[in-house]
C-alpha positions as semicolon CSV with decimal commas, in nm:
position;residue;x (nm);y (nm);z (nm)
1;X;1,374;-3,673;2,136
2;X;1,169;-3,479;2,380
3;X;1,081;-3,623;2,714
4;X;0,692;-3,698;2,758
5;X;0,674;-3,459;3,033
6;X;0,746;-3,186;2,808
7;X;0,501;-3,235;2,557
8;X;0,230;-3,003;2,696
9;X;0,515;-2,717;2,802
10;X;0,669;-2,505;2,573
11;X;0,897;-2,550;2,301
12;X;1,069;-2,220;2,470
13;X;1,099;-2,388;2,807
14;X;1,253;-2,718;2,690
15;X;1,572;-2,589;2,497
16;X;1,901;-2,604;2,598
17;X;2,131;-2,348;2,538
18;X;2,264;-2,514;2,214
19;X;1,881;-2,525;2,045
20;X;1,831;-2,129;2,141
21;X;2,136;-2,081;1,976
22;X;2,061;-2,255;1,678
23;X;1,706;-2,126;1,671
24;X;1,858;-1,764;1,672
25;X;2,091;-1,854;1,355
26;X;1,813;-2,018;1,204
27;X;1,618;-1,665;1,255
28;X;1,884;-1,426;1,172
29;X;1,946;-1,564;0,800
30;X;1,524;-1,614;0,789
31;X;1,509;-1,223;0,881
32;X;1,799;-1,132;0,588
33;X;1,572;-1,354;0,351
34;X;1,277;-1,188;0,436
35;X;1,470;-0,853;0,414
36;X;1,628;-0,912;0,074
37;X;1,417;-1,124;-0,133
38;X;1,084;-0,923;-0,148
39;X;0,981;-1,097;-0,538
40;X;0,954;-1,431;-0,675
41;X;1,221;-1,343;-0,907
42;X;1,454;-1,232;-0,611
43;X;1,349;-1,564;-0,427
44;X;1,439;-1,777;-0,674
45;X;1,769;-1,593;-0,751
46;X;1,863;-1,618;-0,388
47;X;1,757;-1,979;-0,334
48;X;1,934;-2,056;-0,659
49;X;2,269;-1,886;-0,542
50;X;2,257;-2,134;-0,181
51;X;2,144;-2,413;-0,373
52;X;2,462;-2,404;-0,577
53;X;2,637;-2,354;-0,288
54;X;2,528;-2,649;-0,098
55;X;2,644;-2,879;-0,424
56;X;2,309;-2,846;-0,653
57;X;2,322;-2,835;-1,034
58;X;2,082;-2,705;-1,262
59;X;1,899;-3,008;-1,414
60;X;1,875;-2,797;-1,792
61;X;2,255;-2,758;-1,821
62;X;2,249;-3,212;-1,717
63;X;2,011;-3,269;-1,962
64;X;2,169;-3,029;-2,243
65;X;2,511;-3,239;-2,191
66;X;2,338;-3,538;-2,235
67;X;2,470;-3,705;-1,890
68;X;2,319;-3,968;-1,691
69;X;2,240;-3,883;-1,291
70;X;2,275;-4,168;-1,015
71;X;2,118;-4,157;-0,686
72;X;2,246;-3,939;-0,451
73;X;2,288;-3,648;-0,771
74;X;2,108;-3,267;-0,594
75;X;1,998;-3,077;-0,848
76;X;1,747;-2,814;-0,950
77;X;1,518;-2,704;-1,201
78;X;1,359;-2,307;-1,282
79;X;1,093;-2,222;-1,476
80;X;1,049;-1,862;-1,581
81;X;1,266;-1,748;-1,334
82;X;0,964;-1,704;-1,080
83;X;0,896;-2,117;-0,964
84;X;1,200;-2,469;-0,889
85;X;1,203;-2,776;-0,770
86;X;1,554;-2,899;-0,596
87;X;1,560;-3,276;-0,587
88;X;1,803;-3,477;-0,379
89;X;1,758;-3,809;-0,571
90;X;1,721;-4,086;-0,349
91;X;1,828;-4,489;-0,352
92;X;1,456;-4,586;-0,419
93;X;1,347;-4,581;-0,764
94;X;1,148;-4,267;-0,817
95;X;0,811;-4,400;-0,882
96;X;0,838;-4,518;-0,571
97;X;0,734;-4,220;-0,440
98;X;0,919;-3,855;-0,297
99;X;0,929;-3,684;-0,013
100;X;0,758;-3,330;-0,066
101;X;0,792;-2,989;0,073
102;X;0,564;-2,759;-0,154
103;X;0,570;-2,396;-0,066
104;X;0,480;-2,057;-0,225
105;X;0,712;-1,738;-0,291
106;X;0,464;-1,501;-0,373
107;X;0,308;-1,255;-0,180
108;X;0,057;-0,973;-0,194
109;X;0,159;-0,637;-0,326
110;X;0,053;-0,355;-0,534
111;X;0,151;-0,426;-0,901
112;X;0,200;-0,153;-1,174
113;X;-0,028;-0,179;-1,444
114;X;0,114;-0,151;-1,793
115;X;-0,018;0,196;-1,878
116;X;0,055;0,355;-1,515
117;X;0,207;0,669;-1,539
118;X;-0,036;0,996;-1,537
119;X;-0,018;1,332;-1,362
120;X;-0,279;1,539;-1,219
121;X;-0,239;1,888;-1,104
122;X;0,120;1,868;-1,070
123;X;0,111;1,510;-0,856
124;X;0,304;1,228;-1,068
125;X;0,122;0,923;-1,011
126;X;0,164;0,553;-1,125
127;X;-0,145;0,386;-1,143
128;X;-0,179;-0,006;-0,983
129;X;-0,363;-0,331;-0,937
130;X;-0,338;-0,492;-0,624
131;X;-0,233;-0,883;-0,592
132;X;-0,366;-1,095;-0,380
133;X;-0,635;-1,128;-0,095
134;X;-0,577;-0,755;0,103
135;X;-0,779;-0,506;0,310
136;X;-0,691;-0,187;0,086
137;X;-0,731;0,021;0,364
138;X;-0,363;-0,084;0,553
139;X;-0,168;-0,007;0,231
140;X;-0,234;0,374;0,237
141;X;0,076;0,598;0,346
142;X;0,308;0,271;0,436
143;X;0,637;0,343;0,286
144;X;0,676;0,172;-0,040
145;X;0,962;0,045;-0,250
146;X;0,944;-0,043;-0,621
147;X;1,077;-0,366;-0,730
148;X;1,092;-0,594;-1,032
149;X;1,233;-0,582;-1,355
150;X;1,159;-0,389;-1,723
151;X;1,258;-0,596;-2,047
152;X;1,307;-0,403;-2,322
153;X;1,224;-0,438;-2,703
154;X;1,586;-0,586;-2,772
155;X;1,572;-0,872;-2,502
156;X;1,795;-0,649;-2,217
157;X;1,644;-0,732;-1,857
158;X;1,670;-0,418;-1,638
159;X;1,624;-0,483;-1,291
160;X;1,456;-0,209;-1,086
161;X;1,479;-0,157;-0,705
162;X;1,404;0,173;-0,577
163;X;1,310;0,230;-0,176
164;X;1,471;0,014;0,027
165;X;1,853;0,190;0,086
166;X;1,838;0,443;0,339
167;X;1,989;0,737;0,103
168;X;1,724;0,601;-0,155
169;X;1,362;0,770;-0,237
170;X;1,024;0,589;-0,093
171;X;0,717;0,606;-0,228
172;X;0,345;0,565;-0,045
173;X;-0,022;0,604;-0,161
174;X;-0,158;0,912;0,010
175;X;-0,519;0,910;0,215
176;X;-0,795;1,185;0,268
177;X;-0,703;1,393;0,611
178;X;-0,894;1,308;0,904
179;X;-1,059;1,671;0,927
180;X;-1,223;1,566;0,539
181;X;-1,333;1,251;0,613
182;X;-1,659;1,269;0,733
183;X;-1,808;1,067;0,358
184;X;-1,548;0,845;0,373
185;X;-1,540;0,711;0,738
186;X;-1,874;0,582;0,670
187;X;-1,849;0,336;0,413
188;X;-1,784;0,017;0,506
189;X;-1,392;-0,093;0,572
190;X;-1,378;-0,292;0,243
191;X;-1,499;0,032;0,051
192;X;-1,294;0,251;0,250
193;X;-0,977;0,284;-0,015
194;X;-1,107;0,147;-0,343
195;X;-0,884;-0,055;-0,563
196;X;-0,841;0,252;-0,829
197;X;-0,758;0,472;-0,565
198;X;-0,413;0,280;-0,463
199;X;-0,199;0,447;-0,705
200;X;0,145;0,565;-0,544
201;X;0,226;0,887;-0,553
202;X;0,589;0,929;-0,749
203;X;0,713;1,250;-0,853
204;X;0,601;1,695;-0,839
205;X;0,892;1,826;-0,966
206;X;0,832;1,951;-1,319
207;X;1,073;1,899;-1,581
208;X;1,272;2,226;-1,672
209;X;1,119;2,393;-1,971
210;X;0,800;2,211;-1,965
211;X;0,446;2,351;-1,898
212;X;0,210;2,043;-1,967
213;X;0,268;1,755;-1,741
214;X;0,592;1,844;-1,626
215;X;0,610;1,600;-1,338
216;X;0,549;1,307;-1,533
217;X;0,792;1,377;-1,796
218;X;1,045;1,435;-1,525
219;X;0,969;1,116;-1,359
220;X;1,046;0,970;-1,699
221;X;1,325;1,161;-1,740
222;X;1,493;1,010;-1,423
223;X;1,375;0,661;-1,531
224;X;1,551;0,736;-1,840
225;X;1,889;0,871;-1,639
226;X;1,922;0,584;-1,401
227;X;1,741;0,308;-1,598
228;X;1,780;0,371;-2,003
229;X;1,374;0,316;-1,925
230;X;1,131;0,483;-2,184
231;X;0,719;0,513;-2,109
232;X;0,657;0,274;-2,364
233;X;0,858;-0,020;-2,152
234;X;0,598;0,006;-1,886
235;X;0,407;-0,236;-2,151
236;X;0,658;-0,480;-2,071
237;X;0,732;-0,484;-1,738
238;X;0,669;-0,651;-1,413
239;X;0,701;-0,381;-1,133
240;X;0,552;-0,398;-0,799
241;X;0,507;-0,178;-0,492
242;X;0,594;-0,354;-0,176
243;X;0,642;-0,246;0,149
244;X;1,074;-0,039;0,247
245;X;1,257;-0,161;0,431
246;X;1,405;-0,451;0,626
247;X;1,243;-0,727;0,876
248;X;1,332;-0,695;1,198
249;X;1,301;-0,851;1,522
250;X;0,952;-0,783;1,759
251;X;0,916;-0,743;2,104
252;X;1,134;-0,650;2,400
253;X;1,214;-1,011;2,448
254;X;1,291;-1,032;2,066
255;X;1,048;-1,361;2,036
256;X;0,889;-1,259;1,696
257;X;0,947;-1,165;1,323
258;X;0,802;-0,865;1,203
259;X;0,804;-0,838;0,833
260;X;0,665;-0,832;0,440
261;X;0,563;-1,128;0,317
262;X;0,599;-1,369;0,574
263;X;0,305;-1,567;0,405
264;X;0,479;-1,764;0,267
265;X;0,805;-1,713;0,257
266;X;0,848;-1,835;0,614
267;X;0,759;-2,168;0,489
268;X;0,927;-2,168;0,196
269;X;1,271;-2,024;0,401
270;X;1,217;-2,325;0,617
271;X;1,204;-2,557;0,346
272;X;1,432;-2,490;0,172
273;X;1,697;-2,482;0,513
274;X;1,540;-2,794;0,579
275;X;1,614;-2,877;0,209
276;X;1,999;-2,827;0,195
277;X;2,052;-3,004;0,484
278;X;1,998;-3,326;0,380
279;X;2,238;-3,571;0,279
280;X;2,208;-3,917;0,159
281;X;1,905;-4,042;0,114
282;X;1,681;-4,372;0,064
283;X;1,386;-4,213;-0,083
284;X;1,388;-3,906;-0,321
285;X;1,335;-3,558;-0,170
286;X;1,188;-3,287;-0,301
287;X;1,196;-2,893;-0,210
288;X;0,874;-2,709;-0,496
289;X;0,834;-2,373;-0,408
290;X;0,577;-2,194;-0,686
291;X;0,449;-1,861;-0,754
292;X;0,049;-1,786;-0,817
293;X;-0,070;-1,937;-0,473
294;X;-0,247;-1,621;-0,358
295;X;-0,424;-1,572;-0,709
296;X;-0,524;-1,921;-0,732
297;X;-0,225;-2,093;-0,843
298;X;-0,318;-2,016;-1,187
299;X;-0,047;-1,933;-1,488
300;X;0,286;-2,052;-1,621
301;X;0,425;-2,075;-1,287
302;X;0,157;-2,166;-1,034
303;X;0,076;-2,523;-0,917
304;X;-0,190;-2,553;-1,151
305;X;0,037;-2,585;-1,404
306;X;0,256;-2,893;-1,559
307;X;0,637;-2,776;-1,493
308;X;0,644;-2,999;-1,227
309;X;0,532;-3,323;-1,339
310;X;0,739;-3,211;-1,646
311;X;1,041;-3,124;-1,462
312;X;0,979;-3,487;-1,239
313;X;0,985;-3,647;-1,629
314;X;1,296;-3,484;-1,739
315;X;1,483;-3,603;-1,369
316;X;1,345;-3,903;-1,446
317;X;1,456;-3,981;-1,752
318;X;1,861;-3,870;-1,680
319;X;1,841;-4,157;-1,418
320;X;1,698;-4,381;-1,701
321;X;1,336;-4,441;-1,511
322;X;1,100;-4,264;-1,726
323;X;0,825;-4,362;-1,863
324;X;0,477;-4,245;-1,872
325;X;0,359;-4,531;-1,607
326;X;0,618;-4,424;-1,386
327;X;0,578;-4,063;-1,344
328;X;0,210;-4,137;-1,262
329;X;0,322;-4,389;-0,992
330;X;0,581;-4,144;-0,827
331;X;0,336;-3,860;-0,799
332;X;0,063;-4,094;-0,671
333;X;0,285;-4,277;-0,408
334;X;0,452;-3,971;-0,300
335;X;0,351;-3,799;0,042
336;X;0,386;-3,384;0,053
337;X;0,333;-3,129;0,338
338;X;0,209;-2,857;0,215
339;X;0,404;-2,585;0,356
340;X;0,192;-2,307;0,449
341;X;0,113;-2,029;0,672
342;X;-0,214;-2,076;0,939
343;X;-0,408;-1,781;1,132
344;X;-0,265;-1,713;1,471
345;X;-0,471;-1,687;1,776
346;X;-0,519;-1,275;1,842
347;X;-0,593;-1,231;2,169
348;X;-0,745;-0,855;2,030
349;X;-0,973;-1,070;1,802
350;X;-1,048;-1,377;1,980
351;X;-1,420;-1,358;1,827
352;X;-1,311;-1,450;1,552
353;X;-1,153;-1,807;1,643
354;X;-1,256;-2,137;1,807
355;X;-0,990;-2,163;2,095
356;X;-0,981;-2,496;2,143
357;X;-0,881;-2,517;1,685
358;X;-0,668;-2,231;1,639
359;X;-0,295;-2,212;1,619
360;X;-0,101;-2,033;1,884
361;X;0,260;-1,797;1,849
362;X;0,552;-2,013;2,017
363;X;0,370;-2,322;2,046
364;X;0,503;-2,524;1,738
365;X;0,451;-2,648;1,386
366;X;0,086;-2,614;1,253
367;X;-0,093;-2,875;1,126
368;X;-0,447;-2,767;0,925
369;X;-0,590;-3,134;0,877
370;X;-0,824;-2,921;0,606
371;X;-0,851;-2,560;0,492
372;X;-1,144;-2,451;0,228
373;X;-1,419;-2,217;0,360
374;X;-1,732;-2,270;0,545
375;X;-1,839;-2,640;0,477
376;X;-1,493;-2,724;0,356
377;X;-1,532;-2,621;0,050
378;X;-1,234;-2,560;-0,179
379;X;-1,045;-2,803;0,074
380;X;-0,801;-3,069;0,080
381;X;-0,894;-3,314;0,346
382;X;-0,580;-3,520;0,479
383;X;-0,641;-3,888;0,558
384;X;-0,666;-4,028;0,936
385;X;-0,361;-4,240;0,871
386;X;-0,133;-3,971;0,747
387;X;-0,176;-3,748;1,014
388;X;-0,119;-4,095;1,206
389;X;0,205;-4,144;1,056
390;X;0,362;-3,746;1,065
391;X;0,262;-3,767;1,442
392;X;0,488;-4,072;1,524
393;X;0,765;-3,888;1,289
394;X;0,726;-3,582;1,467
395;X;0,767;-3,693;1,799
396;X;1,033;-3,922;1,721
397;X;1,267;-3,621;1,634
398;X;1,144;-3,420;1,899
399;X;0,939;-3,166;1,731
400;X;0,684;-2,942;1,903
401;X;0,349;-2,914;1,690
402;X;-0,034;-2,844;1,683
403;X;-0,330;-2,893;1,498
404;X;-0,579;-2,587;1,416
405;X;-0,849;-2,444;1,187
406;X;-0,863;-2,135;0,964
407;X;-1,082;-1,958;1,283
408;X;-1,470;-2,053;1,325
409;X;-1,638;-2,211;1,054
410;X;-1,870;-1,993;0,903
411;X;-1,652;-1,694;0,913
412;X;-1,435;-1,752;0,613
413;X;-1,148;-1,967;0,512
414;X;-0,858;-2,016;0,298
415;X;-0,672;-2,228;0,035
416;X;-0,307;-2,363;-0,053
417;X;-0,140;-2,571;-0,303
418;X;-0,272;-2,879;-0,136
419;X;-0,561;-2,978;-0,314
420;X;-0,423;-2,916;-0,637
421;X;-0,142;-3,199;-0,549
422;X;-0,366;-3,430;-0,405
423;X;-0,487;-3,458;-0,800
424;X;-0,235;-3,653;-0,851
425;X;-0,350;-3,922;-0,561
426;X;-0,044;-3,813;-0,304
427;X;-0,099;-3,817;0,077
428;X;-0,078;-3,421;0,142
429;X;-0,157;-3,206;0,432
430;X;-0,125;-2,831;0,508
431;X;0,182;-2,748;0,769
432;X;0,313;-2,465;0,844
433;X;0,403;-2,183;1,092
434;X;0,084;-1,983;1,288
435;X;0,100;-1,570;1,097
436;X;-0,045;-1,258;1,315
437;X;-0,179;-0,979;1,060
438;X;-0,162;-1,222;0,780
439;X;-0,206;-1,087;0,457
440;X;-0,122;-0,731;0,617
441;X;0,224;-0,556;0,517
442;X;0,383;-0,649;0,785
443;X;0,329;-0,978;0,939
444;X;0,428;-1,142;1,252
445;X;0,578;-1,469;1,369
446;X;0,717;-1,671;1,627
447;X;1,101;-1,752;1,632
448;X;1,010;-2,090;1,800
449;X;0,751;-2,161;1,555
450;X;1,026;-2,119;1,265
451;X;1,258;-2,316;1,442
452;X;1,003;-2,585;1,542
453;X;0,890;-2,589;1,179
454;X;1,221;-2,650;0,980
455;X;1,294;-2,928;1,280
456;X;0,959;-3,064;1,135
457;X;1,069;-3,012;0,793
458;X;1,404;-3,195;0,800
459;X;1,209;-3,483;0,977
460;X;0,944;-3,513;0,701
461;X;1,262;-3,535;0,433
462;X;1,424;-3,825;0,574
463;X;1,139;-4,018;0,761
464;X;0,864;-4,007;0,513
């Protein structure tokens, strides 16, 4: 537990040499996460692969044998390969509520569109729509790796990555020279790049014996060589430009994280550590980690959706507790944290924060009572008595934290998952880990605050 006195100081200053230690472990396999999983579909395979590992089952192959769980059964569910839920089923009858970490795993990126490849004189081009909230302008000649995966007509699953090996080809989408720019430097940032202008360059070498649009059909022609990939399998695949290469420590001290996709996979790293470490438990935990959040959490596989509650049903019913009644009363007496990403304080941009409400790097886990935009719209607004209750867990176990605000209040705002699972009637509130450059292609982060954030984490799990 941390001494009173060192409340106010510095998670940093308090740690013995044990905790720094830990905290760098804790970083080192967050920065190889970070490095390697760059997709939902990589997430998922990844989290899969330590979930396993760490004594989960898949809860399709329990159900398909027709065997009964018990508490203290781990197991996980996937749906379309791009969302889960791990479950370490507790003592407690479920309806008596879980214990909820609910994170996101997918991040903003430059998708290929499913017509994409074109050439104009001689410069192969594949053409893109961007995902997610960005500011076009910071994508432009960033090195670039394709990812993702191309099904074919027969049902084969070809996965794609291109960029991110040393001895491999990058890609990047070009921008207008400085000595040209006179036009363009005057439009407004947002209009700067336009959205049809961030297709990635790709290929100029024309295809031997070819005259017309020789450098798109070589590119398709090497596609072909290394993938068995014809043009017409664009139509049904899901490729995506993110930024090469790996995360990597910041700073001459090493304090911070610089890195893709950060938001959220920080939170969702976290969680899931937090996750795998538990043992035993009295009342039923639960790791959800979904795709969709920065689109709305629309589709198959974003919160919006039913696999959870459905997945919940099916767990449910192996331990003989289903019925309708029930699932209602576990989702409505459970309490969540939201796992997500909050603003950092920029020093550079402090006009756009209130000081006094704004998370800072190194100071802890984030709490964002509310989110939404302006007059809190959009928001989930926790209750008084939760953030009552997470305080007295939090400093129980020691754990450094703060409260903030998406900066001032008319300036903007943002949303998570949490309003869509406070539908159900749950206690939820946004926590996470403060982001520099959020949103940006490479984002920043505190060690400490990933450390702090996981010890919050593993409290929530087996004091809520």
């Amino acid at each position: 537990m941390a001494k009173e006195k060192d409340k106010k100081k510095l998670p940093w200053t308090t740690y013995s040499a044990a905790e720094k230690a830990e905290l760098e472990k804790l970083s080192q396999g967050y920065i190889r996460f970070l490095s390697e999983c760059k997709t939902e579909r990589e997430s998922v395979r990844e989290i899969v692969r330590r979930a396993e590992a760490a004594g989960y089952e898949n809860l399709d192959t329990v159900i398909q044998s027709g065997r009964q769980l018990a508490p203290g059964a781990k197991v996980y569910a996937v749906y379309m390969k791009k969302a889960l839920a791990l479950f370490n089923v507790g003592t407690e009858p479920i309806e008596n509520g879980m214990a909820i970490l609910g994170a996101h795993i997918d991040t903003c990126r430059l998708d290929v569109k499913q017509n994409p490849l074109y050439e104009d004189s001689g410069l192969a081009y594949l053409d893109t729509h961007y995902y997610g909230g960005i500011k076009k302008y910071q994508w432009v000649t960033v090195p670039l790796a394709l990812h993702g995966v191309v099904v074919k007509k027969d049902g084969t699953v070809l996965d794609v990555t291109i960029g991110e090996d040393a001895s491999e080809p990058a890609f990047c989408v070009t921008d207008l020279l400085v000595h040209l720019s006179q036009e363009q430097l005057k439009k407004p940032a947002a209009k700067v790049i336009e959205g049809e202008k961030l297709d990635v360059l790709v290929g100029t070498l024309p295809l031997q014996g070819e005259e017309k649009e020789a450098a798109q059909k070589n590119v398709l022609h090497l596609l072909k060589e290394k993938y068995g990939m014809e043009e017409e399998d664009f139509l049904s695949a899901e490729l995506s430009f993110v930024p090469a290469g790996p995360a990597r420590e910041m700073g001459l001290d090493r304090s911070m994280i610089l890195g893709y996709g950060q938001d959220d996979r920080v939170c969702s790293y976290t969680s899931l550590a937090a996750m795998l470490e538990t043992g035993r438990l009295k009342r039923t935990a639960c790791c959800l980690l979904v795709d969709k959040e920065e689109i709305g959490s629309v589709g198959a596989t974003g919160m919006q959706s039913h696999f959870f509650e459905n997945m919940l049903a099916e767990l449910m019913n192996t331990l003989g507790q289903y019925s309708e009644l029930a699932v209602r009363r576990a989702l409505a007496n459970s309490k969540m944290l939201s796992s997500d990403v909050s603003s950092g304080y920029d020093a550079l941009y402090a006009e756009a924060f209130d000081k006094r409400n704004v998370a800072h790097l190194g100071h802890g886990m984030v709490f964002n009572k509310f989110t939404g935009a302006r007059g809190k719209s959009g928001s989930n607004d926790a209750n008084a008595e939760y953030l009552g209750e997470l305080r007295a867990m939090l400093d129980k176990h020691g754990v450094h934290y703060q409260s903030a605000e998406l900066g001032k209040v008319d300036l903007g705002g943002g949303g998570t998952i949490a309003y869509i699972m406070a539908l159900y009637g749950m206690q939820v509130i946004d926590s996470g880990v403060a982001v520099l450059s959020m949103h940006a292609p490479w984002e920043v982060t505190s060690k400490v605050d990933v450390y702090e954030v996981k010890k919050g984490y593993t409290a929530f799990l087996t004091e809520a």
